[in-house]
Short mmCIF file of C-alpha atoms in Angstrom, two decimals:
data_model
loop_
_atom_site.label_atom_id
_atom_site.label_comp_id
_atom_site.label_asym_id
_atom_site.label_seq_id
_atom_site.Cartn_x
_atom_site.Cartn_y
_atom_site.Cartn_z
CA MET A 1 0.00 0.00 0.00
CA ASN A 2 1.32 3.46 -0.89
CA THR A 3 1.41 5.40 2.38
CA ALA A 4 1.68 8.77 0.72
CA SER A 5 -1.43 8.29 -1.37
CA SER A 6 -3.32 6.69 1.50
CA ALA A 7 -2.63 9.68 3.72
CA ALA A 8 -3.93 12.12 1.17
CA ALA A 9 -6.91 10.11 -0.12
CA PRO A 10 -10.24 10.26 1.76
CA PHE A 11 -10.87 7.27 4.00
CA LYS A 12 -13.36 4.64 2.82
CA PRO A 13 -14.42 2.43 5.74
CA ALA A 14 -15.32 -1.19 5.25
CA HIS A 15 -18.88 -0.50 6.47
CA PRO A 16 -19.68 3.12 5.51
CA GLN A 17 -21.54 5.09 8.13
CA PRO A 18 -21.31 8.65 6.82
CA THR A 19 -23.76 10.02 9.35
CA SER A 20 -21.63 8.82 12.29
CA ARG A 21 -18.40 10.37 11.05
CA PRO A 22 -17.48 13.48 13.11
CA GLN A 23 -17.38 16.85 11.39
CA LEU A 24 -13.62 17.33 11.23
CA ASP A 25 -13.59 20.20 8.74
CA ARG A 26 -15.50 22.76 10.79
CA LYS A 27 -13.46 25.96 10.98
CA SER A 28 -12.61 27.70 14.24
CA GLY A 29 -13.97 31.18 14.88
CA PRO A 30 -11.88 34.38 14.95
CA MET A 31 -11.84 34.31 18.75
CA THR A 32 -9.80 31.08 18.64
CA ALA A 33 -7.17 32.76 16.44
CA ILE A 34 -7.06 35.76 18.80
CA VAL A 35 -6.57 33.52 21.85
CA PHE A 36 -3.93 31.47 19.98
CA ILE A 37 -1.90 34.55 19.00
CA GLY A 38 -2.37 36.12 22.43
CA LEU A 39 -1.05 33.06 24.27
CA LEU A 40 1.88 32.77 21.88
CA ALA A 41 2.81 36.43 22.37
CA ALA A 42 2.40 36.23 26.16
CA GLY A 43 4.57 33.13 26.35
CA LEU A 44 7.32 34.65 24.20
CA LEU A 45 7.30 37.90 26.18
CA PHE A 46 7.40 36.15 29.56
CA SER A 47 10.16 33.76 28.46
CA GLY A 48 12.24 36.53 26.89
CA TYR A 49 11.87 38.81 29.91
CA SER A 50 12.75 35.98 32.34
CA LEU A 51 15.78 34.95 30.30
CA VAL A 52 17.14 38.52 30.15
CA SER A 53 16.47 39.01 33.88
CA ASP A 54 18.27 35.78 34.82
CA VAL A 55 21.30 36.69 32.73
CA GLN A 56 21.46 40.22 34.17
CA ASP A 57 20.98 39.02 37.77
CA ALA A 58 23.80 36.52 37.32
CA GLY A 59 26.11 39.31 36.19
CA ALA A 60 27.01 37.55 32.95
CA VAL A 61 29.08 39.81 30.70
CA ALA A 62 28.79 39.33 26.94
CA THR A 63 32.05 39.69 24.99
CA THR A 64 30.46 38.67 21.69
CA TRP A 65 26.94 38.43 20.30
CA LEU A 66 27.50 34.94 18.82
CA PRO A 67 26.52 32.84 21.90
CA TYR A 68 23.23 34.74 22.19
CA LEU A 69 22.50 34.26 18.51
CA LEU A 70 23.13 30.54 18.85
CA LEU A 71 21.02 30.50 22.02
CA GLY A 72 18.08 32.12 20.21
CA VAL A 73 18.27 29.74 17.26
CA ALA A 74 18.66 26.68 19.50
CA LEU A 75 15.70 27.71 21.68
CA LEU A 76 13.49 28.24 18.63
CA ILE A 77 14.41 24.80 17.28
CA ALA A 78 13.81 23.15 20.68
CA LEU A 79 10.42 24.82 21.04
CA GLY A 80 9.68 23.93 17.41
CA PHE A 81 10.24 20.28 18.31
CA GLU A 82 7.72 20.57 21.15
CA PHE A 83 5.24 22.34 18.86
CA VAL A 84 5.47 19.51 16.30
CA ASN A 85 5.26 17.01 19.14
CA GLY A 86 1.99 18.66 20.18
CA PHE A 87 0.07 18.12 16.96
CA HIS A 88 1.87 14.86 16.15
CA ASP A 89 1.35 12.99 19.42
CA THR A 90 -1.56 14.64 21.21
CA ALA A 91 -3.89 13.92 18.31
CA ASN A 92 -4.00 10.42 19.75
CA ALA A 93 -5.51 11.70 22.98
CA VAL A 94 -8.45 13.41 21.26
CA ALA A 95 -9.22 10.76 18.62
CA THR A 96 -11.45 8.68 20.90
CA VAL A 97 -13.53 11.56 22.27
CA ILE A 98 -13.99 12.93 18.75
CA TYR A 99 -15.03 9.62 17.17
CA THR A 100 -17.41 8.77 20.01
CA HIS A 101 -18.94 12.29 19.74
CA SER A 102 -18.14 12.97 23.39
CA LEU A 103 -16.73 16.37 22.44
CA PRO A 104 -16.83 18.40 19.20
CA PRO A 105 -13.42 18.28 17.43
CA ASN A 106 -12.45 21.91 18.04
CA VAL A 107 -13.49 21.77 21.69
CA ALA A 108 -11.62 18.48 22.19
CA VAL A 109 -8.43 19.88 20.70
CA MET A 110 -8.47 23.04 22.83
CA TRP A 111 -9.35 21.01 25.94
CA SER A 112 -6.44 18.66 25.28
CA GLY A 113 -4.09 21.56 24.59
CA PHE A 114 -4.94 23.17 27.92
CA PHE A 115 -4.24 20.00 29.90
CA ASN A 116 -1.01 19.42 27.98
CA PHE A 117 -0.07 22.89 29.19
CA LEU A 118 -0.85 21.99 32.81
CA GLY A 119 0.97 18.67 32.52
CA VAL A 120 4.18 20.41 31.48
CA LEU A 121 3.94 23.02 34.25
CA LEU A 122 3.44 20.41 36.98
CA SER A 123 6.00 17.86 35.72
CA SER A 124 8.77 16.56 37.97
CA GLY A 125 11.79 16.89 35.67
CA ALA A 126 12.94 13.26 36.12
CA VAL A 127 12.34 12.37 32.47
CA ALA A 128 14.14 15.52 31.29
CA PHE A 129 17.45 14.57 32.85
CA GLY A 130 17.00 10.88 32.07
CA ILE A 131 17.08 11.84 28.38
CA ILE A 132 20.20 13.98 28.89
CA SER A 133 22.09 11.05 30.42
CA LEU A 134 21.97 9.29 27.03
CA LEU A 135 24.18 11.95 25.43
CA PRO A 136 27.96 11.48 25.10
CA VAL A 137 29.71 12.57 28.30
CA GLU A 138 32.38 14.65 26.54
CA LEU A 139 29.72 16.64 24.67
CA ILE A 140 27.77 17.32 27.85
CA LEU A 141 30.94 18.54 29.56
CA HIS A 142 31.64 20.88 26.63
CA VAL A 143 28.10 21.67 25.51
CA GLY A 144 29.06 25.30 24.89
CA SER A 145 31.63 24.29 22.29
CA SER A 146 31.03 24.06 18.55
CA ALA A 147 30.62 20.28 18.89
CA GLY A 148 28.03 20.83 21.62
CA PHE A 149 25.93 23.09 19.41
CA ALA A 150 26.34 20.69 16.49
CA MET A 151 24.94 17.95 18.77
CA VAL A 152 21.91 19.99 19.85
CA PHE A 153 21.07 21.21 16.35
CA ALA A 154 21.54 17.76 14.78
CA LEU A 155 19.35 15.80 17.16
CA LEU A 156 16.54 18.37 17.26
CA ILE A 157 16.41 18.95 13.50
CA ALA A 158 16.52 15.20 12.82
CA ALA A 159 13.63 14.62 15.26
CA ILE A 160 11.56 17.44 13.71
CA LEU A 161 12.12 16.19 10.15
CA TRP A 162 11.10 12.61 10.94
CA ASN A 163 8.06 13.75 12.94
CA LEU A 164 6.90 16.01 10.11
CA GLY A 165 7.41 13.23 7.56
CA THR A 166 5.36 10.66 9.48
CA TRP A 167 2.69 13.27 10.26
CA TRP A 168 2.39 14.14 6.56
CA LEU A 169 1.74 10.47 5.82
CA GLY A 170 -0.80 10.30 8.65
CA LEU A 171 1.29 7.75 10.58
CA PRO A 172 1.17 8.02 14.39
CA ALA A 173 4.88 7.35 14.99
CA SER A 174 6.49 8.15 18.34
CA SER A 175 8.17 11.50 19.05
CA SER A 176 9.88 9.89 22.06
CA HIS A 177 11.22 7.11 19.86
CA THR A 178 12.41 9.68 17.34
CA LEU A 179 14.20 11.88 19.86
CA ILE A 180 15.95 8.95 21.51
CA GLY A 181 17.04 7.64 18.11
CA SER A 182 18.41 11.10 17.29
CA ILE A 183 20.39 11.13 20.55
CA LEU A 184 21.82 7.68 19.82
CA GLY A 185 22.77 8.80 16.31
CA VAL A 186 24.76 11.74 17.67
CA GLY A 187 26.51 9.51 20.22
CA ILE A 188 27.48 6.91 17.62
CA ALA A 189 28.66 9.53 15.11
CA ASN A 190 30.71 11.33 17.78
CA ALA A 191 32.47 8.09 18.77
CA LEU A 192 33.25 7.17 15.15
CA MET A 193 34.57 10.66 14.40
CA HIS A 194 37.02 10.29 17.31
CA GLY A 195 38.28 6.92 16.13
CA ARG A 196 36.39 4.86 18.70
CA ASP A 197 33.98 2.00 18.30
CA GLY A 198 30.50 3.40 17.57
CA THR A 199 29.02 1.43 20.47
CA SER A 200 31.17 3.40 22.95
CA GLY A 201 29.29 6.62 22.22
CA VAL A 202 26.10 5.61 24.02
CA ASP A 203 25.10 4.74 27.57
CA TRP A 204 23.66 1.41 26.51
CA ALA A 205 22.43 0.51 29.99
CA GLN A 206 20.27 3.64 30.09
CA ALA A 207 19.33 3.21 26.42
CA THR A 208 18.27 -0.39 27.09
CA LYS A 209 16.15 0.69 30.04
CA ILE A 210 14.41 3.31 27.90
CA GLY A 211 14.18 0.86 24.99
CA TYR A 212 12.33 -1.65 27.16
CA SER A 213 9.84 1.02 28.21
CA LEU A 214 9.23 1.99 24.56
CA LEU A 215 8.95 -1.65 23.49
CA LEU A 216 6.74 -2.87 26.31
CA SER A 217 4.38 0.11 26.51
CA PRO A 218 2.57 -0.66 23.21
CA LEU A 219 2.26 -4.32 24.23
CA VAL A 220 0.80 -3.19 27.55
CA GLY A 221 -1.54 -0.86 25.66
CA PHE A 222 -2.74 -3.60 23.31
CA GLY A 223 -3.16 -6.33 25.92
CA CYS A 224 -4.61 -4.28 28.78
CA ALA A 225 -7.07 -2.38 26.55
CA ALA A 226 -8.30 -5.69 25.10
CA LEU A 227 -8.70 -7.22 28.56
CA LEU A 228 -10.44 -4.12 29.89
CA LEU A 229 -12.95 -4.19 27.04
CA LEU A 230 -13.67 -7.89 27.67
CA ALA A 231 -14.12 -7.18 31.40
CA LEU A 232 -16.45 -4.31 30.58
CA ARG A 233 -18.51 -6.61 28.34
CA ALA A 234 -18.81 -9.14 31.15
CA LEU A 235 -19.80 -6.61 33.81
CA VAL A 236 -21.84 -3.98 31.93
CA LYS A 237 -24.61 -5.32 29.71
CA ASN A 238 -25.67 -2.05 28.07
CA LYS A 239 -25.58 -2.96 24.35
CA GLU A 240 -25.39 0.69 23.32
CA LEU A 241 -21.82 0.84 24.63
CA TYR A 242 -20.61 -1.82 22.19
CA ALA A 243 -22.37 -0.58 19.06
CA GLU A 244 -21.31 2.08 16.59
CA PRO A 245 -22.62 5.57 17.43
CA LYS A 246 -25.83 6.52 15.64
CA GLY A 247 -25.40 9.79 13.80
CA ASN A 248 -23.72 12.43 15.94
CA LYS A 249 -25.50 11.37 19.11
CA PRO A 250 -23.20 11.59 22.17
CA PRO A 251 -22.80 8.55 24.44
CA PRO A 252 -24.64 8.10 27.77
CA TRP A 253 -23.57 10.73 30.31
CA TRP A 254 -21.49 8.38 32.46
CA ILE A 255 -19.48 6.91 29.57
CA ARG A 256 -19.12 10.38 28.10
CA SER A 257 -17.75 11.64 31.43
CA LEU A 258 -15.32 8.73 31.51
CA LEU A 259 -14.14 9.42 27.95
CA VAL A 260 -13.61 13.12 28.64
CA LEU A 261 -11.85 12.28 31.92
CA THR A 262 -9.48 9.81 30.26
CA CYS A 263 -8.80 12.23 27.39
CA THR A 264 -7.92 14.80 30.03
CA GLY A 265 -5.68 12.31 31.82
CA VAL A 266 -3.86 11.26 28.64
CA SER A 267 -3.33 14.91 27.66
CA PHE A 268 -2.01 15.79 31.11
CA ALA A 269 0.24 12.71 31.21
CA HIS A 270 1.51 13.43 27.69
CA GLY A 271 2.39 16.99 28.67
CA SER A 272 4.08 15.80 31.85
CA ASN A 273 6.12 13.09 30.08
CA ASP A 274 6.85 14.43 26.59
CA GLY A 275 7.21 18.06 27.59
CA GLN A 276 10.14 17.19 29.82
CA LYS A 277 12.24 16.02 26.86
CA GLY A 278 12.25 19.51 25.42
CA MET A 279 12.97 20.97 28.87
CA GLY A 280 16.07 18.82 29.29
CA LEU A 281 17.47 19.91 25.94
CA ILE A 282 16.69 23.57 26.59
CA MET A 283 18.54 23.38 29.91
CA LEU A 284 21.50 21.86 28.10
CA ILE A 285 21.42 24.77 25.63
CA LEU A 286 21.23 27.32 28.45
CA VAL A 287 24.13 25.74 30.34
CA GLY A 288 26.23 25.88 27.17
CA THR A 289 25.48 29.50 26.28
CA VAL A 290 24.91 31.30 29.59
CA PRO A 291 26.50 29.04 32.25
CA MET A 292 26.74 31.89 34.77
CA ALA A 293 22.94 32.00 34.96
CA TYR A 294 21.96 28.35 34.51
CA ALA A 295 24.90 26.00 35.19
CA LEU A 296 24.20 26.02 38.93
CA ASN A 297 20.99 26.52 40.89
CA ARG A 298 21.56 30.05 42.16
CA ALA A 299 18.28 29.90 44.08
CA MET A 300 19.53 27.16 46.44
CA PRO A 301 19.25 28.50 50.06
CA ALA A 302 22.52 29.25 51.88
CA ASP A 303 21.76 26.76 54.70
CA GLN A 304 21.49 23.95 52.16
CA VAL A 305 24.84 24.98 50.69
CA VAL A 306 26.46 24.69 54.15
CA GLN A 307 25.02 21.18 54.53
CA PHE A 308 26.25 20.42 51.01
CA ALA A 309 29.85 21.29 51.95
CA ALA A 310 29.68 19.22 55.15
CA MET A 311 28.24 16.25 53.31
CA ALA A 312 31.03 16.45 50.71
CA GLN A 313 33.62 16.17 53.47
CA VAL A 314 31.89 13.18 55.09
CA THR A 315 31.51 11.47 51.69
CA GLN A 316 35.20 11.99 50.85
CA GLN A 317 36.24 10.50 54.19
CA SER A 318 34.03 7.43 53.73
CA LEU A 319 35.48 6.83 50.26
CA GLY A 320 39.04 7.17 51.57
CA SER A 321 38.43 4.70 54.40
CA THR A 322 37.48 1.93 51.97
CA ASN A 323 40.22 2.51 49.38
CA THR A 324 44.03 2.35 49.50
CA VAL A 325 44.75 3.05 45.82
CA VAL A 326 46.59 6.30 45.10
CA ALA A 327 44.51 8.91 43.29
CA PRO A 328 45.33 9.32 39.58
CA ILE A 329 47.11 12.43 38.31
CA ASP A 330 44.01 13.54 36.36
CA PRO A 331 40.96 12.33 38.34
CA ARG A 332 38.48 14.07 36.02
CA GLU A 333 39.82 12.27 32.96
CA THR A 334 39.57 8.98 34.89
CA LEU A 335 35.92 9.62 35.68
CA THR A 336 35.18 10.77 32.11
CA THR A 337 36.69 7.55 30.74
CA TYR A 338 34.67 5.53 33.26
CA LEU A 339 31.43 7.18 32.22
CA ARG A 340 32.21 6.68 28.54
CA THR A 341 33.38 3.04 28.72
CA LYS A 342 31.46 1.86 31.84
CA GLU A 343 34.58 -0.19 32.71
CA PHE A 344 35.47 0.04 36.40
CA THR A 345 39.14 0.39 37.36
CA PRO A 346 40.69 0.69 40.87
CA GLU A 347 41.48 4.36 40.17
CA VAL A 348 37.78 5.32 39.84
CA VAL A 349 36.99 5.47 43.57
CA PRO A 350 40.05 7.59 44.55
CA ALA A 351 39.38 9.84 41.53
CA LEU A 352 35.81 10.31 42.72
CA SER A 353 37.09 11.04 46.24
CA VAL A 354 39.31 13.85 44.91
CA VAL A 355 36.50 15.40 42.84
CA VAL A 356 34.03 15.20 45.75
CA GLY A 357 36.57 16.92 47.99
CA ASP A 358 37.17 19.66 45.44
CA ILE A 359 33.43 20.26 45.10
CA GLY A 360 33.07 20.59 48.87
CA THR A 361 36.03 22.97 49.10
CA GLN A 362 34.68 25.25 46.38
CA VAL A 363 31.17 25.30 47.81
CA LYS A 364 32.49 26.07 51.31
CA GLU A 365 34.76 28.81 49.97
CA HIS A 366 31.96 30.71 48.22
CA GLY A 367 29.22 30.09 50.81
CA THR A 368 26.43 30.14 48.21
CA LEU A 369 26.15 29.00 44.60
CA ALA A 370 25.04 32.48 43.57
CA LYS A 371 28.52 33.84 44.46
CA VAL A 372 30.57 31.35 42.46
CA PRO A 373 32.72 33.41 40.04
CA ALA A 374 31.93 33.19 36.34
CA ALA A 375 35.30 31.59 35.58
CA ALA A 376 34.63 28.75 38.04
CA VAL A 377 30.97 28.01 37.27
CA GLY A 378 31.54 25.74 34.28
CA ASN A 379 34.23 23.67 35.97
CA MET A 380 32.19 23.28 39.15
CA ARG A 381 29.15 22.10 37.21
CA ASN A 382 31.28 19.63 35.23
CA ASP A 383 32.73 18.28 38.49
CA MET A 384 29.22 17.86 39.87
CA TYR A 385 28.04 16.12 36.70
CA LEU A 386 31.02 13.72 36.70
CA ALA A 387 30.50 12.95 40.40
CA SER A 388 26.73 12.43 40.05
CA GLU A 389 27.00 10.10 37.04
CA ALA A 390 29.94 8.18 38.55
CA ILE A 391 27.93 7.63 41.74
CA ARG A 392 24.99 6.41 39.65
CA PHE A 393 27.16 3.79 37.98
CA LEU A 394 29.03 2.81 41.15
CA ASP A 395 25.73 2.18 42.92
CA LYS A 396 25.12 -0.66 40.45
CA SER A 397 28.71 -1.93 40.37
CA GLU A 398 29.82 -4.82 42.54
CA ALA A 399 33.47 -4.35 41.55
CA ALA A 400 33.79 -1.14 43.59
CA HIS A 401 33.46 -3.00 46.96
CA LEU A 402 32.08 0.07 48.72
CA SER A 403 31.07 -0.14 52.37
CA PRO A 404 27.41 0.34 53.31
CA ASP A 405 28.27 3.70 54.92
CA ALA A 406 30.06 4.85 51.76
CA LYS A 407 27.06 3.90 49.61
CA THR A 408 24.68 5.73 51.94
CA ASN A 409 26.84 8.86 51.94
CA LEU A 410 27.26 8.74 48.16
CA LYS A 411 23.51 8.48 47.62
CA ALA A 412 22.82 11.45 49.93
CA PHE A 413 25.59 13.50 48.30
CA LYS A 414 24.26 12.72 44.83
CA GLY A 415 20.91 14.11 45.90
CA ARG A 416 22.57 17.39 46.89
CA ILE A 417 24.49 17.56 43.60
CA ASP A 418 21.31 16.96 41.62
CA ASP A 419 19.54 19.73 43.54
CA ALA A 420 22.36 22.06 42.51
CA THR A 421 22.44 21.14 38.83
CA LYS A 422 19.18 19.44 37.79
CA PHE A 423 16.67 22.25 38.02
CA ILE A 424 14.25 23.80 35.52
CA PRO A 425 13.28 27.49 35.75
CA LEU A 426 9.59 28.36 35.57
CA TRP A 427 9.95 30.26 32.29
CA VAL A 428 11.36 27.16 30.57
CA LYS A 429 8.33 25.17 31.70
CA VAL A 430 5.99 27.93 30.52
CA ALA A 431 7.68 28.18 27.09
CA VAL A 432 7.54 24.41 26.54
CA ALA A 433 3.98 24.23 27.86
CA ILE A 434 2.79 26.89 25.42
CA ALA A 435 4.64 25.30 22.49
CA LEU A 436 3.19 21.87 23.24
CA GLY A 437 -0.29 23.18 24.04
CA LEU A 438 -0.54 25.35 20.92
CA GLY A 439 0.92 22.56 18.81
CA THR A 440 -1.98 20.39 19.95
CA MET A 441 -4.39 22.81 18.28
CA VAL A 442 -2.67 22.69 14.89
CA GLY A 443 -2.44 19.90 12.32
CA TRP A 444 -4.17 17.28 14.46
CA LYS A 445 -6.56 15.99 11.81
CA ARG A 446 -4.25 13.59 9.91
CA ILE A 447 -3.35 11.50 12.95
CA VAL A 448 -6.89 11.64 14.37
CA VAL A 449 -8.31 10.17 11.15
CA THR A 450 -5.77 7.33 11.21
CA VAL A 451 -6.49 6.41 14.84
CA GLY A 452 -10.25 6.88 14.58
CA GLU A 453 -10.93 5.28 11.20
CA LYS A 454 -8.02 3.36 9.77
CA ILE A 455 -6.98 0.93 12.51
CA GLY A 456 -10.18 -1.11 12.79
CA LYS A 457 -12.71 -2.07 10.14
CA THR A 458 -15.64 -0.65 12.10
CA HIS A 459 -16.35 2.67 13.74
CA LEU A 460 -14.90 3.11 17.22
CA THR A 461 -17.48 2.29 19.90
CA TYR A 462 -17.92 4.05 23.22
CA ALA A 463 -16.51 1.11 25.20
CA GLN A 464 -13.50 0.78 22.89
CA GLY A 465 -12.65 4.46 23.19
CA ALA A 466 -12.95 4.41 26.99
CA SER A 467 -10.83 1.25 27.33
CA ALA A 468 -8.02 2.52 25.11
CA GLU A 469 -7.92 5.95 26.76
CA LEU A 470 -8.03 4.63 30.33
CA VAL A 471 -5.13 2.23 29.72
CA ALA A 472 -3.09 4.95 27.97
CA MET A 473 -3.68 7.42 30.82
CA LEU A 474 -2.58 4.94 33.52
CA THR A 475 0.41 3.61 31.54
CA ILE A 476 1.83 7.05 30.71
CA GLY A 477 1.17 8.35 34.22
CA ALA A 478 3.00 5.37 35.77
CA ALA A 479 5.94 5.84 33.38
CA ASP A 480 6.21 9.50 34.38
CA MET A 481 6.38 8.55 38.07
CA TYR A 482 9.39 6.30 37.35
CA GLY A 483 11.08 8.78 35.03
CA LEU A 484 10.65 6.59 31.93
CA PRO A 485 9.95 8.20 28.54
CA VAL A 486 7.15 6.27 26.83
CA SER A 487 5.23 6.99 23.67
CA THR A 488 1.69 8.33 23.92
CA THR A 489 1.31 7.40 20.26
CA HIS A 490 2.32 3.77 20.68
CA VAL A 491 0.29 3.21 23.83
CA LEU A 492 -2.96 4.70 22.57
CA SER A 493 -2.93 3.48 18.97
CA SER A 494 -1.99 -0.04 20.13
CA GLY A 495 -4.78 0.22 22.72
CA VAL A 496 -7.29 1.02 19.96
CA ALA A 497 -5.97 -1.97 17.99
CA GLY A 498 -6.32 -4.16 21.09
CA THR A 499 -9.97 -3.19 21.56
CA MET A 500 -10.68 -3.86 17.88
CA ALA A 501 -9.14 -7.32 18.21
CA ALA A 502 -11.04 -8.06 21.43
CA ASN A 503 -14.28 -6.85 19.87
CA LYS A 504 -13.63 -9.02 16.79
CA SER A 505 -14.16 -5.90 14.70
CA GLY A 506 -11.24 -6.77 12.46
CA LEU A 507 -8.09 -4.78 11.83
CA GLN A 508 -7.14 -2.97 8.65
CA MET A 509 -3.89 -4.82 8.06
CA SER A 510 -2.58 -2.30 5.55
CA THR A 511 -2.71 0.41 8.22
CA ILE A 512 -1.26 -1.92 10.86
CA ARG A 513 1.62 -2.77 8.51
CA ASN A 514 2.28 0.92 7.90
CA LEU A 515 2.20 1.64 11.63
CA LEU A 516 4.57 -1.23 12.40
CA MET A 517 6.88 -0.16 9.59
CA ALA A 518 6.95 3.41 10.93
CA TRP A 519 7.65 2.12 14.45
CA VAL A 520 10.43 -0.20 13.25
CA LEU A 521 12.04 2.40 10.98
CA THR A 522 11.87 5.30 13.44
CA LEU A 523 14.97 4.35 15.42
CA PRO A 524 17.32 3.49 12.50
CA ALA A 525 16.06 6.41 10.40
CA SER A 526 16.48 8.96 13.20
CA ILE A 527 19.89 7.50 14.13
CA LEU A 528 21.10 7.79 10.53
CA LEU A 529 19.60 11.25 10.04
CA SER A 530 20.95 12.79 13.25
CA GLY A 531 24.35 11.13 12.86
CA SER A 532 24.68 12.54 9.34
CA LEU A 533 23.56 16.01 10.47
CA TYR A 534 26.00 15.93 13.39
CA TRP A 535 28.89 15.10 11.06
CA LEU A 536 27.82 17.92 8.73
CA PHE A 537 27.33 20.52 11.48
CA ALA A 538 30.56 19.55 13.24
CA HIS A 539 32.47 20.29 10.04
CA ILE A 540 30.55 23.54 9.37
CA PHE A 541 31.02 24.88 12.92
#
């Protein structure tokens, strides 16, 4: 089947029910356009004002306009990714309420956009920094270099291009999948360009963990949605729930409430999970361009900084008591090699001890993170990043032979480091929230038609829509709690397929094949695309 022609051609269901098809072509009124433009302007003004204020408060002095130009371009590209993510992925959340006539299309889209906005604002940040940990350690340490900007531009542009391509074909592929593939592509290309094995450019343990969540989530969506529909059939005997809607008649009030509630939950969970990926990359961009303002959490209270310095001293002592190996000449290079290769050597623990001690000394000397001199900010953040990631790996390593007290102290110290470096300013959340929320209101129709009409051979029933949405909401919400990036697209579209299979409605195998092909090709295509762009940008910069 030709995917390009199928995306453009009008859908012809196996059992035509033209009266039950939602009115997807109804235009929005002028008030919608006014609100859209107003929100966009307000978000840009607030973000711009906050950014300028943060830079001025930090006392950052610009010697050239180039970093700020790169910052502006990088921020626009990062927010562009979230905008595309909005209409690419969130269309899945509204497909069920639209095709069950629970909400009119325009109302459903605006409703979903609003709760995407709230989801981003109230997110934890765990997913954001989980994504960052996949990037090559040397590029994170030098994110403000030309190679660092080449990395950011390559992975974001690759993700946007693949998302736009699959959206144009009406294929609900995963933005999470795409972004992670783009990150892997940059890591592999960076390793090859430095004469190393391509597999050394990626944290494969973290990539495997994320890969399992992306692989298992659609299986969970398919199986659980099918089981939920069967359970609903056994417990609720209302035949109207399992039949195609008649005309544009909305479902019974209780099932309609459930559908709207689950649509709300999926939208909120999508914003909370997917919005964080853009936040993590924006923070990386800010650290690279204006480290004085964003490399360290300047808002950390002074009393916490005092505790931080004391904890560093205790942690260094506990590491020294369990290790007799002499510290290497360059402890930072030892830790960098450890993070890149994941191969433990006896020098790792004494190297970590030296870096922990240096961090404590610097923090104690300045008294507060807000008073760290501009020249020292970047190095201090890099030390904290190396220490935090090394502790994360040592916690899982049996070769280190750390005492229980040392492990406890390391875990507590890592928490302090993360408080000092893994933070997201409010304006970043607001900017991403607006980009994702407004993106939800644009270009949603292609994916909605695929999910609502082209997966099964019959029109989506009320019970099928509720089952698929409820499973998607719970799955994505659980993933967000554990800091795992999952795909809203995969979970919900596979949930719809599961309900069709359980209902014996039949599946349109041509669409299923296209979906599976898009899912299978997303990783290799995004890896190849971002790796090629990284090579190109690295040579240009």
